[in-house]
């Protein structure tokens, strides 16, 4: 058992070094991708804003950005989302805010109309009946783009909140890229215990495994991570990739859209948007479990082998050392105690670094063994639901 722990500790150390390097490769929103030495950071001492950057290159340029928000039963979220968009600085850009009511059964429409009274840039549309085979969000987005006039399009989920400089920073990066797709994970706000344990694992998995710079540099669809919560795309890239119509029946529509963009040869960028966006995706344990359950097995390509492989991998790295520590304390085996503790601490340190990078407290790294166990549990439950045909439930709809 000792030699197994030594191998685990050595591998965890390699992963720690890779993670630190990997996070340094992620471009920050507001960065000009054609010249990464030039970017905007909001602070008290900042002299140059995105507006200043635009004016310095083209004093007459004021591009239109279309912000599109699909909304289904988002009574508790939609107003704050739209107000945060309305409050964004727009000295250097024009914006239009398009909202699609996807057959909401609560007060979503009333909340949207309250914002419309304060901001005439907000336009409300009502979804047609969902065609057979379509996913609800994909159909809502598909209808929204029919009204979009912007040079770039930004899809935002209703639980996302923007900081005041968020839209201008997004356009700096988008215009420097020219075409394709840009996405990033908002700073995740958490409240309940399962949110704190599970939600940060989305960022952990990406930083721990995916060579971030290869998302942009490689045309391979293996190197890919995006989120539909904040997804920016050029209209030409959207049209040539087939848009949501081409992925109408896909549960994980954001990843499929990004794969389609890579397929046509346009760039895809995963950016650090933490300073400009935040989101609370879930509000209780049931929502956390069902939300991740809906996506995790499908995101693994519905591969049983991959689901089992991931579960075994995380079990070995993050759960086995805890079990061996308990055993070694009972057996009073000092060498086994030392190597078990070392493995646990390296895993915790790695998660803490990722958590801090994504705006979470350093101490949340101590959840790593429990987070890994929950991730395995959700993965296996998602595999079971996909394999036995029960499917996944989300916002009153069932997905196979």
mmCIF file with all atom_site columns, N, CA and C in Angstrom, residues 299-325:
data_model
loop_
_atom_site.group_PDB
_atom_site.id
_atom_site.type_symbol
_atom_site.label_atom_id
_atom_site.label_alt_id
_atom_site.label_comp_id
_atom_site.label_asym_id
_atom_site.label_entity_id
_atom_site.label_seq_id
_atom_site.pdbx_PDB_ins_code
_atom_site.Cartn_x
_atom_site.Cartn_y
_atom_site.Cartn_z
_atom_site.occupancy
_atom_site.B_iso_or_equiv
_atom_site.pdbx_formal_charge
_atom_site.auth_seq_id
_atom_site.auth_comp_id
_atom_site.auth_asym_id
_atom_site.auth_atom_id
_atom_site.pdbx_PDB_model_num
ATOM 1  N N  . UNK A 1 299 ? -21.794 15.159 -21.046 1.00 0.00 ? 299 UNK A N  1
ATOM 2  C CA . UNK A 1 299 ? -20.541 15.848 -21.325 1.00 0.00 ? 299 UNK A CA 1
ATOM 3  C C  . UNK A 1 299 ? -19.366 14.907 -21.485 1.00 0.00 ? 299 UNK A C  1
ATOM 4  N N  . UNK A 1 300 ? -19.470 13.708 -20.908 1.00 0.00 ? 300 UNK A N  1
ATOM 5  C CA . UNK A 1 300 ? -18.429 12.687 -21.063 1.00 0.00 ? 300 UNK A CA 1
ATOM 6  C C  . UNK A 1 300 ? -18.658 11.833 -22.302 1.00 0.00 ? 300 UNK A C  1
ATOM 7  N N  . UNK A 1 301 ? -19.511 12.319 -23.195 1.00 0.00 ? 301 UNK A N  1
ATOM 8  C CA . UNK A 1 301 ? -19.767 11.608 -24.445 1.00 0.00 ? 301 UNK A CA 1
ATOM 9  C C  . UNK A 1 301 ? -20.613 10.371 -24.282 1.00 0.00 ? 301 UNK A C  1
ATOM 10 N N  . UNK A 1 302 ? -21.356 10.274 -23.172 1.00 0.00 ? 302 UNK A N  1
ATOM 11 C CA . UNK A 1 302 ? -22.177 9.096  -22.863 1.00 0.00 ? 302 UNK A CA 1
ATOM 12 C C  . UNK A 1 302 ? -21.350 7.808  -22.890 1.00 0.00 ? 302 UNK A C  1
ATOM 13 N N  . UNK A 1 303 ? -20.090 7.929  -22.526 1.00 0.00 ? 303 UNK A N  1
ATOM 14 C CA . UNK A 1 303 ? -19.193 6.773  -22.512 1.00 0.00 ? 303 UNK A CA 1
ATOM 15 C C  . UNK A 1 303 ? -19.155 6.159  -21.118 1.00 0.00 ? 303 UNK A C  1
ATOM 16 N N  . UNK A 1 304 ? -19.615 4.917  -21.009 1.00 0.00 ? 304 UNK A N  1
ATOM 17 C CA . UNK A 1 304 ? -19.580 4.230  -19.715 1.00 0.00 ? 304 UNK A CA 1
ATOM 18 C C  . UNK A 1 304 ? -18.141 4.031  -19.251 1.00 0.00 ? 304 UNK A C  1
ATOM 19 N N  . UNK A 1 305 ? -17.250 3.733  -20.205 1.00 0.00 ? 305 UNK A N  1
ATOM 20 C CA . UNK A 1 305 ? -15.846 3.528  -19.857 1.00 0.00 ? 305 UNK A CA 1
ATOM 21 C C  . UNK A 1 305 ? -15.235 4.803  -19.288 1.00 0.00 ? 305 UNK A C  1
ATOM 22 N N  . UNK A 1 306 ? -15.554 5.953  -19.900 1.00 0.00 ? 306 UNK A N  1
ATOM 23 C CA . UNK A 1 306 ? -15.015 7.217  -19.415 1.00 0.00 ? 306 UNK A CA 1
ATOM 24 C C  . UNK A 1 306 ? -15.595 7.558  -18.042 1.00 0.00 ? 306 UNK A C  1
ATOM 25 N N  . UNK A 1 307 ? -16.887 7.296  -17.860 1.00 0.00 ? 307 UNK A N  1
ATOM 26 C CA . UNK A 1 307 ? -17.524 7.569  -16.565 1.00 0.00 ? 307 UNK A CA 1
ATOM 27 C C  . UNK A 1 307 ? -16.869 6.746  -15.457 1.00 0.00 ? 307 UNK A C  1
ATOM 28 N N  . UNK A 1 308 ? -16.641 5.468  -15.731 1.00 0.00 ? 308 UNK A N  1
ATOM 29 C CA . UNK A 1 308 ? -15.987 4.606  -14.745 1.00 0.00 ? 308 UNK A CA 1
ATOM 30 C C  . UNK A 1 308 ? -14.534 5.028  -14.537 1.00 0.00 ? 308 UNK A C  1
ATOM 31 N N  . UNK A 1 309 ? -13.859 5.366  -15.630 1.00 0.00 ? 309 UNK A N  1
ATOM 32 C CA . UNK A 1 309 ? -12.459 5.782  -15.535 1.00 0.00 ? 309 UNK A CA 1
ATOM 33 C C  . UNK A 1 309 ? -12.281 7.032  -14.688 1.00 0.00 ? 309 UNK A C  1
ATOM 34 N N  . UNK A 1 310 ? -13.140 8.013  -14.903 1.00 0.00 ? 310 UNK A N  1
ATOM 35 C CA . UNK A 1 310 ? -13.071 9.242  -14.109 1.00 0.00 ? 310 UNK A CA 1
ATOM 36 C C  . UNK A 1 310 ? -13.338 8.945  -12.639 1.00 0.00 ? 310 UNK A C  1
ATOM 37 N N  . UNK A 1 311 ? -14.331 8.107  -12.387 1.00 0.00 ? 311 UNK A N  1
ATOM 38 C CA . UNK A 1 311 ? -14.680 7.761  -11.004 1.00 0.00 ? 311 UNK A CA 1
ATOM 39 C C  . UNK A 1 311 ? -13.516 7.060  -10.301 1.00 0.00 ? 311 UNK A C  1
ATOM 40 N N  . UNK A 1 312 ? -12.888 6.111  -10.983 1.00 0.00 ? 312 UNK A N  1
ATOM 41 C CA . UNK A 1 312 ? -11.753 5.399  -10.394 1.00 0.00 ? 312 UNK A CA 1
ATOM 42 C C  . UNK A 1 312 ? -10.581 6.354  -10.177 1.00 0.00 ? 312 UNK A C  1
ATOM 43 N N  . UNK A 1 313 ? -10.320 7.209  -11.158 1.00 0.00 ? 313 UNK A N  1
ATOM 44 C CA . UNK A 1 313 ? -9.199  8.151  -11.095 1.00 0.00 ? 313 UNK A CA 1
ATOM 45 C C  . UNK A 1 313 ? -9.339  9.074  -9.888  1.00 0.00 ? 313 UNK A C  1
ATOM 46 N N  . UNK A 1 314 ? -10.511 9.671  -9.723  1.00 0.00 ? 314 UNK A N  1
ATOM 47 C CA . UNK A 1 314 ? -10.725 10.583 -8.605  1.00 0.00 ? 314 UNK A CA 1
ATOM 48 C C  . UNK A 1 314 ? -10.768 9.828  -7.279  1.00 0.00 ? 314 UNK A C  1
ATOM 49 N N  . UNK A 1 315 ? -11.246 8.599  -7.310  1.00 0.00 ? 315 UNK A N  1
ATOM 50 C CA . UNK A 1 315 ? -11.241 7.797  -6.100  1.00 0.00 ? 315 UNK A CA 1
ATOM 51 C C  . UNK A 1 315 ? -9.831  7.504  -5.621  1.00 0.00 ? 315 UNK A C  1
ATOM 52 N N  . UNK A 1 316 ? -8.947  7.152  -6.555  1.00 0.00 ? 316 UNK A N  1
ATOM 53 C CA . UNK A 1 316 ? -7.565  6.853  -6.204  1.00 0.00 ? 316 UNK A CA 1
ATOM 54 C C  . UNK A 1 316 ? -6.831  8.085  -5.682  1.00 0.00 ? 316 UNK A C  1
ATOM 55 N N  . UNK A 1 317 ? -6.995  9.225  -6.379  1.00 0.00 ? 317 UNK A N  1
ATOM 56 C CA . UNK A 1 317 ? -6.220  10.423 -6.037  1.00 0.00 ? 317 UNK A CA 1
ATOM 57 C C  . UNK A 1 317 ? -6.698  11.092 -4.755  1.00 0.00 ? 317 UNK A C  1
ATOM 58 N N  . UNK A 1 318 ? -7.995  11.133 -4.527  1.00 0.00 ? 318 UNK A N  1
ATOM 59 C CA . UNK A 1 318 ? -8.514  12.014 -3.476  1.00 0.00 ? 318 UNK A CA 1
ATOM 60 C C  . UNK A 1 318 ? -9.264  11.296 -2.355  1.00 0.00 ? 318 UNK A C  1
ATOM 61 N N  . UNK A 1 319 ? -9.697  10.064 -2.574  1.00 0.00 ? 319 UNK A N  1
ATOM 62 C CA . UNK A 1 319 ? -10.448 9.356  -1.531  1.00 0.00 ? 319 UNK A CA 1
ATOM 63 C C  . UNK A 1 319 ? -9.598  8.264  -0.886  1.00 0.00 ? 319 UNK A C  1
ATOM 64 N N  . UNK A 1 320 ? -8.845  7.526  -1.689  1.00 0.00 ? 320 UNK A N  1
ATOM 65 C CA . UNK A 1 320 ? -7.994  6.460  -1.138  1.00 0.00 ? 320 UNK A CA 1
ATOM 66 C C  . UNK A 1 320 ? -7.038  6.978  -0.058  1.00 0.00 ? 320 UNK A C  1
ATOM 67 N N  . UNK A 1 321 ? -6.357  8.135  -0.254  1.00 0.00 ? 321 UNK A N  1
ATOM 68 C CA . UNK A 1 321 ? -5.465  8.618  0.813   1.00 0.00 ? 321 UNK A CA 1
ATOM 69 C C  . UNK A 1 321 ? -6.184  8.875  2.137   1.00 0.00 ? 321 UNK A C  1
ATOM 70 N N  . UNK A 1 322 ? -7.442  9.291  2.096   1.00 0.00 ? 322 UNK A N  1
ATOM 71 C CA . UNK A 1 322 ? -8.210  9.498  3.327   1.00 0.00 ? 322 UNK A CA 1
ATOM 72 C C  . UNK A 1 322 ? -8.470  8.157  4.009   1.00 0.00 ? 322 UNK A C  1
ATOM 73 N N  . UNK A 1 323 ? -8.820  7.156  3.208   1.00 0.00 ? 323 UNK A N  1
ATOM 74 C CA . UNK A 1 323 ? -9.081  5.830  3.768   1.00 0.00 ? 323 UNK A CA 1
ATOM 75 C C  . UNK A 1 323 ? -7.811  5.215  4.356   1.00 0.00 ? 323 UNK A C  1
ATOM 76 N N  . UNK A 1 324 ? -6.693  5.396  3.653   1.00 0.00 ? 324 UNK A N  1
ATOM 77 C CA . UNK A 1 324 ? -5.432  4.842  4.175   1.00 0.00 ? 324 UNK A CA 1
ATOM 78 C C  . UNK A 1 324 ? -4.968  5.597  5.417   1.00 0.00 ? 324 UNK A C  1
ATOM 79 N N  . UNK A 1 325 ? -5.288  6.890  5.506   1.00 0.00 ? 325 UNK A N  1
ATOM 80 C CA . UNK A 1 325 ? -4.941  7.649  6.710   1.00 0.00 ? 325 UNK A CA 1
ATOM 81 C C  . UNK A 1 325 ? -5.702  7.096  7.914   1.00 0.00 ? 325 UNK A C  1
#
